[in-house]
Amino acid sequence: MNRIQRYLFSSVLRAAITIIGGLSLLALLAQGLSQTDLIVDNRQSALTYLKVVALGAPQIVAILGPLALFVAALNALNRSHRDNEIVVSHSAGMTRWQVLSPMLRLATLVAIIHLCVNLFVQPMAQREMRVTIADARADLAASLIRPGAFSYPTDGLTIYAREVAGGELSGMLISDSRKEAETVDYIAETGYIVEVEGEAAIRLINGEIQQLDAQGQLSILNFDDYIFELTGFLGEDSDLVLKPSDRFLSELFFPDMGDYYQNKDKDKSLAEAHGRLSSPILNFAMIVIAVIAVIGGDFSRRGYARRVVFASTGAIVLIMVTLTVQPAAADDPSLNFLQYLVPILTTAVLMFIFLSGSSVTRLFRKKRNTETALSMGAG
């Protein structure tokens, strides 16, 4: 690259880093608001909350990367064109390809990073995030039992503890009224959260069981040590079930047919795999749209607001189309080729228009002149 090409490359790169960082912070803030239940409901530390929010960053960056690249290229090129730097470059003999070349190199760099995030960083981060959330919500002492407050894990079950100190629960009361007209109350001096054969349970020490049968007879049974199993009260935690977005590429293309969830989502997994491979191509289309918006038309001292609006609309429509194709491919695997065709065809057509020396405004102008001539001839 010559000096002006290096200048264009570095200016767009700086703008891309800044815009990707800003958009990612906004997206992380929005995601963080959705995860406040980790602190409010599960009483987790701020460190756990920040960890979960940070682990969601790779997926957000992968989604926003092409859009941020478009905005960065549009901003940097528009500034250079407004300062007549592009005009001087053309006057010095630079061709359209020489101006487009550093932009495509930047798009290649961003696409490679995007692909690495899709294939390796995102699934690792998503898996760790799900494990962290599952561990936080599996903290029974924090989520189910709160000192001095009644909690209701499910219909028919009430748990109360007067004090919670470390892992020891003082003044325990458990009321089980799942069966109609048959309520069982467990009262104990102390209790502990334990695991019995991998299942959550509460160990009650020094207490009694009060049971009221269907005839209204009360029976009382004293005990020194009793295990109250929580299996069946706690719902199955979906956070531990890996979704297609959490799996590596090999798992998406070759799912374990013995796994119920993988077998159930095999078409969705296939669409996710092709989406991860094809989405980096979108960066090339975004960069070419930005270049055409600024350099693809005639020079104007009044600016290029109309072209920028058209280009921005086209970029948003293209992103919406690509986001629509993947769910459609999940329903019909034969549509997976569209995930590659849409960005590749868009890039090829736009590059042909730009490198051929045509401009959108000139095409419209030719059409308008033709219509005018026809109308005059008819008159």
CSV table of C-alpha atoms in Angstrom, one decimal:
chain,number,residue,atom,x,y,z
A,1,MET,CA,0.0,0.0,0.0
A,2,ASN,CA,1.2,3.5,-0.7
A,3,ARG,CA,1.0,6.3,1.8
A,4,ILE,CA,-2.6,7.5,1.0
A,5,GLN,CA,-3.8,3.9,1.1
A,6,ARG,CA,-2.2,3.3,4.5
A,7,TYR,CA,-3.8,6.6,5.6
A,8,LEU,CA,-7.3,5.5,4.5
A,9,PHE,CA,-6.7,2.0,6.1
A,10,SER,CA,-5.6,3.4,9.4
A,11,SER,CA,-8.4,6.1,9.6
A,12,VAL,CA,-11.1,3.5,8.9
A,13,LEU,CA,-9.5,1.1,11.3
A,14,ARG,CA,-9.4,3.6,14.2
A,15,ALA,CA,-13.0,4.6,13.5
A,16,ALA,CA,-14.1,0.9,13.4
A,17,ILE,CA,-12.4,0.1,16.8
A,18,THR,CA,-14.1,3.2,18.4
A,19,ILE,CA,-17.5,2.5,17.0
A,20,ILE,CA,-17.4,-1.3,17.7
A,21,GLY,CA,-16.4,-0.4,21.3
A,22,GLY,CA,-19.2,2.1,21.7
A,23,LEU,CA,-21.9,-0.2,20.2
A,24,SER,CA,-20.6,-3.1,22.3
A,25,LEU,CA,-20.8,-1.1,25.5
A,26,LEU,CA,-24.4,-0.1,24.7
A,27,ALA,CA,-25.3,-3.7,23.9
A,28,LEU,CA,-23.6,-5.0,27.1
A,29,LEU,CA,-25.5,-2.4,29.1
A,30,ALA,CA,-28.8,-3.6,27.6
A,31,GLN,CA,-27.8,-7.3,28.3
A,32,GLY,CA,-26.7,-6.4,31.8
A,33,LEU,CA,-30.2,-5.0,32.6
A,34,SER,CA,-31.6,-8.4,31.7
A,35,GLN,CA,-29.3,-10.2,34.1
A,36,THR,CA,-30.1,-8.1,37.2
A,37,ASP,CA,-32.1,-11.0,38.6
A,38,LEU,CA,-28.7,-12.7,39.4
A,39,ILE,CA,-28.3,-10.0,42.1
A,40,VAL,CA,-31.9,-9.2,43.0
A,41,ASP,CA,-33.4,-12.8,43.0
A,42,ASN,CA,-30.3,-14.9,43.6
A,43,ARG,CA,-28.3,-12.6,45.8
A,44,GLN,CA,-25.1,-13.1,43.8
A,45,SER,CA,-22.1,-10.8,44.0
A,46,ALA,CA,-21.4,-8.0,41.5
A,47,LEU,CA,-18.4,-9.9,40.3
A,48,THR,CA,-20.6,-12.8,39.2
A,49,TYR,CA,-22.9,-10.3,37.5
A,50,LEU,CA,-20.0,-8.6,35.6
A,51,LYS,CA,-18.6,-12.0,34.6
A,52,VAL,CA,-21.9,-13.0,33.0
A,53,VAL,CA,-22.2,-9.7,31.2
A,54,ALA,CA,-18.6,-9.9,29.9
A,55,LEU,CA,-19.1,-13.4,28.7
A,56,GLY,CA,-21.9,-12.2,26.5
A,57,ALA,CA,-19.6,-9.7,24.7
A,58,PRO,CA,-18.3,-12.0,21.9
A,59,GLN,CA,-21.7,-12.8,20.6
A,60,ILE,CA,-22.7,-9.1,20.6
A,61,VAL,CA,-19.5,-8.1,18.9
A,62,ALA,CA,-20.0,-10.7,16.2
A,63,ILE,CA,-23.5,-9.4,15.5
A,64,LEU,CA,-22.6,-5.7,15.5
A,65,GLY,CA,-19.2,-6.1,13.8
A,66,PRO,CA,-20.4,-5.6,10.1
A,67,LEU,CA,-22.7,-2.7,11.1
A,68,ALA,CA,-19.9,-1.0,13.0
A,69,LEU,CA,-17.5,-1.5,10.1
A,70,PHE,CA,-20.1,0.1,7.7
A,71,VAL,CA,-20.5,3.1,10.0
A,72,ALA,CA,-16.8,3.5,10.6
A,73,ALA,CA,-16.0,3.3,6.8
A,74,LEU,CA,-18.8,5.7,6.0
A,75,ASN,CA,-17.6,8.2,8.6
A,76,ALA,CA,-13.9,8.1,7.8
A,77,LEU,CA,-14.4,8.2,4.0
A,78,ASN,CA,-16.9,11.0,4.2
A,79,ARG,CA,-14.5,13.0,6.3
A,80,SER,CA,-11.6,12.4,3.8
A,81,HIS,CA,-13.8,13.2,0.9
A,82,ARG,CA,-15.1,16.4,2.5
A,83,ASP,CA,-11.5,17.5,3.1
A,84,ASN,CA,-10.8,16.8,-0.7
A,85,GLU,CA,-8.3,14.1,0.2
A,86,ILE,CA,-10.1,11.6,-2.1
A,87,VAL,CA,-10.4,14.2,-4.9
A,88,VAL,CA,-6.6,14.9,-4.7
A,89,SER,CA,-5.9,11.2,-4.8
A,90,HIS,CA,-7.9,10.7,-7.9
A,91,SER,CA,-6.2,13.8,-9.5
A,92,ALA,CA,-2.9,12.2,-8.7
A,93,GLY,CA,-3.8,9.1,-10.7
A,94,MET,CA,-5.3,6.7,-8.2
A,95,THR,CA,-7.9,4.5,-9.7
A,96,ARG,CA,-11.1,3.4,-8.0
A,97,TRP,CA,-9.6,0.0,-7.3
A,98,GLN,CA,-6.6,1.6,-5.5
A,99,VAL,CA,-9.0,3.5,-3.3
A,100,LEU,CA,-11.2,0.4,-2.7
A,101,SER,CA,-8.2,-1.9,-2.1
A,102,PRO,CA,-7.3,-0.8,1.5
A,103,MET,CA,-11.0,-1.0,2.4
A,104,LEU,CA,-11.2,-4.6,1.2
A,105,ARG,CA,-8.0,-5.4,3.2
A,106,LEU,CA,-9.6,-4.0,6.3
A,107,ALA,CA,-12.7,-6.0,5.6
A,108,THR,CA,-10.6,-9.1,5.2
A,109,LEU,CA,-9.0,-8.5,8.6
A,110,VAL,CA,-12.3,-7.9,10.3
A,111,ALA,CA,-13.8,-11.0,8.6
A,112,ILE,CA,-11.0,-13.2,9.9
A,113,ILE,CA,-11.5,-11.9,13.4
A,114,HIS,CA,-15.2,-12.3,13.0
A,115,LEU,CA,-14.8,-15.9,11.9
A,116,CYS,CA,-12.4,-16.7,14.8
A,117,VAL,CA,-15.0,-15.2,17.2
A,118,ASN,CA,-17.8,-17.3,15.6
A,119,LEU,CA,-15.9,-20.6,15.6
A,120,PHE,CA,-14.0,-20.5,18.9
A,121,VAL,CA,-14.5,-17.5,21.2
A,122,GLN,CA,-18.3,-17.3,21.1
A,123,PRO,CA,-19.1,-21.0,22.0
A,124,MET,CA,-16.5,-21.0,24.8
A,125,ALA,CA,-17.9,-17.8,26.3
A,126,GLN,CA,-21.5,-18.9,25.9
A,127,ARG,CA,-20.8,-22.3,27.6
A,128,GLU,CA,-19.0,-20.6,30.5
A,129,MET,CA,-21.8,-18.0,30.8
A,130,ARG,CA,-24.5,-20.8,31.0
A,131,VAL,CA,-22.5,-22.7,33.6
A,132,THR,CA,-22.0,-19.5,35.7
A,133,ILE,CA,-25.7,-18.7,35.5
A,134,ALA,CA,-26.7,-22.2,36.4
A,135,ASP,CA,-24.3,-22.3,39.4
A,136,ALA,CA,-25.7,-19.0,40.6
A,137,ARG,CA,-29.3,-20.2,40.3
A,138,ALA,CA,-28.4,-23.5,41.9
A,139,ASP,CA,-27.2,-21.8,45.0
A,140,LEU,CA,-30.2,-22.9,47.1
A,141,ALA,CA,-29.1,-21.1,50.3
A,142,ALA,CA,-29.3,-17.8,48.4
A,143,SER,CA,-32.2,-18.4,46.0
A,144,LEU,CA,-34.6,-20.4,48.1
A,145,ILE,CA,-33.9,-19.5,51.7
A,146,ARG,CA,-33.7,-16.0,53.0
A,147,PRO,CA,-33.4,-15.1,56.7
A,148,GLY,CA,-36.7,-14.1,58.3
A,149,ALA,CA,-38.7,-14.5,55.0
A,150,PHE,CA,-41.0,-17.2,53.7
A,151,SER,CA,-40.1,-18.5,50.3
A,152,TYR,CA,-42.2,-20.6,47.9
A,153,PRO,CA,-40.1,-22.7,45.5
A,154,THR,CA,-43.2,-24.3,44.0
A,155,ASP,CA,-46.9,-24.6,44.7
A,156,GLY,CA,-47.5,-26.4,48.0
A,157,LEU,CA,-44.1,-25.8,49.5
A,158,THR,CA,-43.1,-23.1,51.9
A,159,ILE,CA,-39.6,-22.8,53.5
A,160,TYR,CA,-38.6,-20.5,56.3
A,161,ALA,CA,-35.4,-19.9,58.2
A,162,ARG,CA,-35.0,-17.5,61.1
A,163,GLU,CA,-31.3,-17.0,60.5
A,164,VAL,CA,-28.8,-17.9,57.8
A,165,ALA,CA,-25.2,-18.0,58.9
A,166,GLY,CA,-22.8,-19.4,56.4
A,167,GLY,CA,-24.2,-22.8,55.5
A,168,GLU,CA,-26.2,-23.2,58.7
A,169,LEU,CA,-29.9,-22.4,58.8
A,170,SER,CA,-31.4,-21.7,62.2
A,171,GLY,CA,-35.1,-22.0,63.1
A,172,MET,CA,-36.2,-24.0,60.1
A,173,LEU,CA,-39.8,-24.5,59.0
A,174,ILE,CA,-40.9,-26.5,56.0
A,175,SER,CA,-44.6,-26.8,55.1
A,176,ASP,CA,-45.5,-29.4,52.5
A,177,SER,CA,-49.2,-29.1,51.4
A,178,ARG,CA,-49.0,-30.7,47.9
A,179,LYS,CA,-51.6,-33.3,48.8
A,180,GLU,CA,-55.0,-31.8,49.5
A,181,ALA,CA,-56.3,-32.2,53.1
A,182,GLU,CA,-52.9,-33.6,54.1
A,183,THR,CA,-50.3,-31.1,55.3
A,184,VAL,CA,-46.9,-32.0,56.7
A,185,ASP,CA,-44.9,-29.5,58.6
A,186,TYR,CA,-41.2,-30.0,59.4
A,187,ILE,CA,-39.8,-27.9,62.3
A,188,ALA,CA,-36.1,-28.1,63.2
A,189,GLU,CA,-33.6,-26.2,65.3
A,190,THR,CA,-31.0,-26.2,62.5
A,191,GLY,CA,-30.7,-27.2,58.9
A,192,TYR,CA,-28.0,-27.5,56.2
A,193,ILE,CA,-28.1,-27.6,52.4
A,194,VAL,CA,-26.6,-30.9,51.3
A,195,GLU,CA,-26.5,-33.2,48.2
A,196,VAL,CA,-27.8,-36.8,48.3
A,197,GLU,CA,-26.6,-38.8,45.3
A,198,GLY,CA,-26.2,-35.6,43.3
A,199,GLU,CA,-29.6,-34.2,44.2
A,200,ALA,CA,-30.3,-31.1,46.4
A,201,ALA,CA,-31.7,-31.7,49.9
A,202,ILE,CA,-32.1,-30.1,53.3
A,203,ARG,CA,-30.7,-31.9,56.3
A,204,LEU,CA,-32.8,-31.1,59.4
A,205,ILE,CA,-31.3,-31.5,62.9
A,206,ASN,CA,-33.3,-31.8,66.2
A,207,GLY,CA,-36.9,-31.3,65.2
A,208,GLU,CA,-40.4,-32.8,64.7
A,209,ILE,CA,-42.8,-33.6,62.0
A,210,GLN,CA,-46.4,-32.6,62.4
A,211,GLN,CA,-48.8,-34.3,60.0
A,212,LEU,CA,-52.5,-33.6,59.6
A,213,ASP,CA,-54.3,-36.5,57.9
A,214,ALA,CA,-57.6,-36.4,55.9
A,215,GLN,CA,-59.6,-37.1,59.1
A,216,GLY,CA,-58.2,-34.1,60.8
A,217,GLN,CA,-56.0,-36.2,63.2
A,218,LEU,CA,-52.7,-34.7,64.1
A,219,SER,CA,-49.6,-36.9,64.5
A,220,ILE,CA,-46.2,-35.7,65.8
A,221,LEU,CA,-42.9,-37.4,65.2
A,222,ASN,CA,-39.7,-36.3,66.8
A,223,PHE,CA,-36.4,-36.8,65.0
A,224,ASP,CA,-32.7,-36.1,65.5
A,225,ASP,CA,-31.6,-36.1,61.9
A,226,TYR,CA,-33.9,-36.0,58.9
A,227,ILE,CA,-33.3,-35.5,55.1
A,228,PHE,CA,-35.9,-33.5,53.2
A,229,GLU,CA,-35.3,-34.0,49.5
A,230,LEU,CA,-35.9,-31.1,47.1
A,231,THR,CA,-36.0,-33.3,44.0
A,232,GLY,CA,-39.2,-32.5,42.1
A,233,PHE,CA,-39.5,-29.1,43.7
A,234,LEU,CA,-36.8,-27.5,41.7
A,235,GLY,CA,-37.5,-27.2,38.0
A,236,GLU,CA,-35.0,-28.5,35.5
A,237,ASP,CA,-32.5,-25.7,34.8
A,238,SER,CA,-32.6,-24.9,31.1
A,239,ASP,CA,-29.4,-22.9,31.5
A,240,LEU,CA,-27.4,-26.2,31.6
A,241,VAL,CA,-28.9,-27.3,28.3
A,242,LEU,CA,-26.5,-26.2,25.5
A,243,LYS,CA,-28.2,-24.4,22.6
A,244,PRO,CA,-26.9,-24.4,19.1
A,245,SER,CA,-25.3,-20.9,19.7
A,246,ASP,CA,-23.3,-22.6,22.5
A,247,ARG,CA,-21.8,-25.4,20.4
A,248,PHE,CA,-18.6,-25.7,18.4
A,249,LEU,CA,-18.7,-26.1,14.6
A,250,SER,CA,-18.0,-29.8,14.7
A,251,GLU,CA,-20.9,-30.3,17.1
A,252,LEU,CA,-23.2,-28.3,14.8
A,253,PHE,CA,-22.3,-30.3,11.7
A,254,PHE,CA,-22.1,-33.7,13.4
A,255,PRO,CA,-24.6,-33.6,16.3
A,256,ASP,CA,-24.9,-36.5,18.7
A,257,MET,CA,-28.1,-38.3,17.6
A,258,GLY,CA,-28.2,-40.0,21.0
A,259,ASP,CA,-28.7,-36.6,22.7
A,260,TYR,CA,-32.3,-35.6,22.8
A,261,TYR,CA,-31.7,-31.9,22.5
A,262,GLN,CA,-29.1,-32.2,19.7
A,263,ASN,CA,-31.4,-34.5,17.7
A,264,LYS,CA,-34.3,-32.2,18.2
A,265,ASP,CA,-32.4,-29.1,17.0
A,266,LYS,CA,-30.4,-30.7,14.2
A,267,ASP,CA,-31.8,-28.5,11.5
A,268,LYS,CA,-31.4,-25.4,13.7
A,269,SER,CA,-27.8,-26.5,14.4
A,270,LEU,CA,-27.1,-26.9,10.7
A,271,ALA,CA,-28.4,-23.4,10.1
A,272,GLU,CA,-26.3,-22.0,12.9
A,273,ALA,CA,-23.2,-23.7,11.5
A,274,HIS,CA,-23.7,-22.1,8.1
A,275,GLY,CA,-24.6,-18.8,9.6
A,276,ARG,CA,-21.3,-18.7,11.5
A,277,LEU,CA,-19.3,-19.5,8.3
A,278,SER,CA,-21.2,-17.0,6.1
A,279,SER,CA,-21.7,-14.0,8.4
A,280,PRO,CA,-18.1,-12.8,8.1
A,281,ILE,CA,-18.7,-12.4,4.3
A,282,LEU,CA,-21.2,-9.6,5.2
A,283,ASN,CA,-18.2,-7.4,6.2
A,284,PHE,CA,-17.2,-7.1,2.5
A,285,ALA,CA,-20.7,-6.1,1.5
A,286,MET,CA,-20.8,-3.4,4.2
A,287,ILE,CA,-17.5,-1.9,3.3
A,288,VAL,CA,-18.4,-1.7,-0.4
A,289,ILE,CA,-21.8,-0.1,0.4
A,290,ALA,CA,-19.9,2.6,2.4
A,291,VAL,CA,-17.4,3.2,-0.4
A,292,ILE,CA,-20.2,3.6,-3.0
A,293,ALA,CA,-22.1,5.9,-0.7
A,294,VAL,CA,-19.2,8.4,-0.6
A,295,ILE,CA,-17.1,7.8,-3.7
A,296,GLY,CA,-19.5,6.0,-6.0
A,297,GLY,CA,-21.3,9.1,-7.2
A,298,ASP,CA,-20.5,12.6,-8.6
A,299,PHE,CA,-18.5,15.1,-6.6
A,300,SER,CA,-20.7,17.6,-4.8
A,301,ARG,CA,-19.7,20.4,-2.5
A,302,ARG,CA,-23.1,20.3,-0.8
A,303,GLY,CA,-22.4,16.8,0.6
A,304,TYR,CA,-23.8,13.4,0.0
A,305,ALA,CA,-26.7,13.2,2.5
A,306,ARG,CA,-29.0,11.6,0.0
A,307,ARG,CA,-26.5,8.9,-1.0
A,308,VAL,CA,-25.6,8.3,2.6
A,309,VAL,CA,-29.3,7.8,3.6
A,310,PHE,CA,-29.8,5.4,0.7
A,311,ALA,CA,-26.7,3.5,1.6
A,312,SER,CA,-27.6,3.3,5.3
A,313,THR,CA,-31.1,2.0,4.4
A,314,GLY,CA,-29.6,-0.6,2.1
A,315,ALA,CA,-27.1,-1.7,4.7
A,316,ILE,CA,-29.9,-2.1,7.3
A,317,VAL,CA,-32.1,-4.0,4.8
A,318,LEU,CA,-29.2,-6.3,4.0
A,319,ILE,CA,-28.6,-7.1,7.7
A,320,MET,CA,-32.3,-7.7,8.2
A,321,VAL,CA,-32.4,-10.1,5.2
A,322,THR,CA,-29.4,-12.0,6.5
A,323,LEU,CA,-31.0,-12.2,10.0
A,324,THR,CA,-34.2,-13.5,8.4
A,325,VAL,CA,-32.5,-16.1,6.2
A,326,GLN,CA,-31.0,-18.1,9.1
A,327,PRO,CA,-34.4,-18.8,10.9
A,328,ALA,CA,-35.8,-19.7,7.5
A,329,ALA,CA,-33.0,-22.2,6.9
A,330,ALA,CA,-33.6,-23.7,10.3
A,331,ASP,CA,-37.1,-24.6,9.1
A,332,ASP,CA,-36.0,-25.7,5.7
A,333,PRO,CA,-32.3,-26.8,5.4
A,334,SER,CA,-32.4,-26.5,1.6
A,335,LEU,CA,-32.3,-22.7,2.1
A,336,ASN,CA,-28.9,-22.7,3.8
A,337,PHE,CA,-27.2,-21.8,0.5
A,338,LEU,CA,-28.9,-18.4,0.7
A,339,GLN,CA,-26.8,-17.5,3.8
A,340,TYR,CA,-23.8,-17.5,1.4
A,341,LEU,CA,-25.5,-16.3,-1.7
A,342,VAL,CA,-27.0,-13.0,-0.2
A,343,PRO,CA,-23.7,-11.4,1.0
A,344,ILE,CA,-21.6,-12.8,-1.9
A,345,LEU,CA,-24.0,-11.7,-4.6
A,346,THR,CA,-24.5,-8.3,-3.0
A,347,THR,CA,-20.7,-7.7,-2.8
A,348,ALA,CA,-20.1,-8.8,-6.4
A,349,VAL,CA,-22.9,-6.6,-7.8
A,350,LEU,CA,-21.8,-3.6,-5.9
A,351,MET,CA,-18.1,-4.0,-6.7
A,352,PHE,CA,-19.0,-4.3,-10.4
A,353,ILE,CA,-21.0,-1.1,-10.3
A,354,PHE,CA,-18.2,0.7,-8.5
A,355,LEU,CA,-15.3,-0.5,-10.5
A,356,SER,CA,-17.1,-0.1,-13.8
A,357,GLY,CA,-17.1,3.7,-13.1
A,358,SER,CA,-20.9,3.8,-13.0
A,359,SER,CA,-22.7,5.7,-10.3
A,360,VAL,CA,-26.2,5.3,-9.0
A,361,THR,CA,-27.0,8.9,-9.6
A,362,ARG,CA,-25.7,8.7,-13.2
A,363,LEU,CA,-27.9,5.6,-13.8
A,364,PHE,CA,-30.9,7.4,-12.6
A,365,ARG,CA,-30.0,10.5,-14.6
A,366,LYS,CA,-29.7,8.4,-17.8
A,367,LYS,CA,-33.1,6.9,-17.1
A,368,ARG,CA,-34.6,10.3,-16.5
A,369,ASN,CA,-33.1,11.7,-19.7
A,370,THR,CA,-34.4,8.7,-21.7
A,371,GLU,CA,-37.9,9.3,-20.3
A,372,THR,CA,-37.7,13.0,-21.1
A,373,ALA,CA,-36.6,12.2,-24.7
A,374,LEU,CA,-39.4,9.8,-25.2
A,375,SER,CA,-42.0,12.2,-23.9
A,376,MET,CA,-40.7,15.0,-26.2
A,377,GLY,CA,-40.7,12.6,-29.1
A,378,ALA,CA,-44.3,11.6,-28.4
A,379,GLY,CA,-45.2,15.3,-28.2
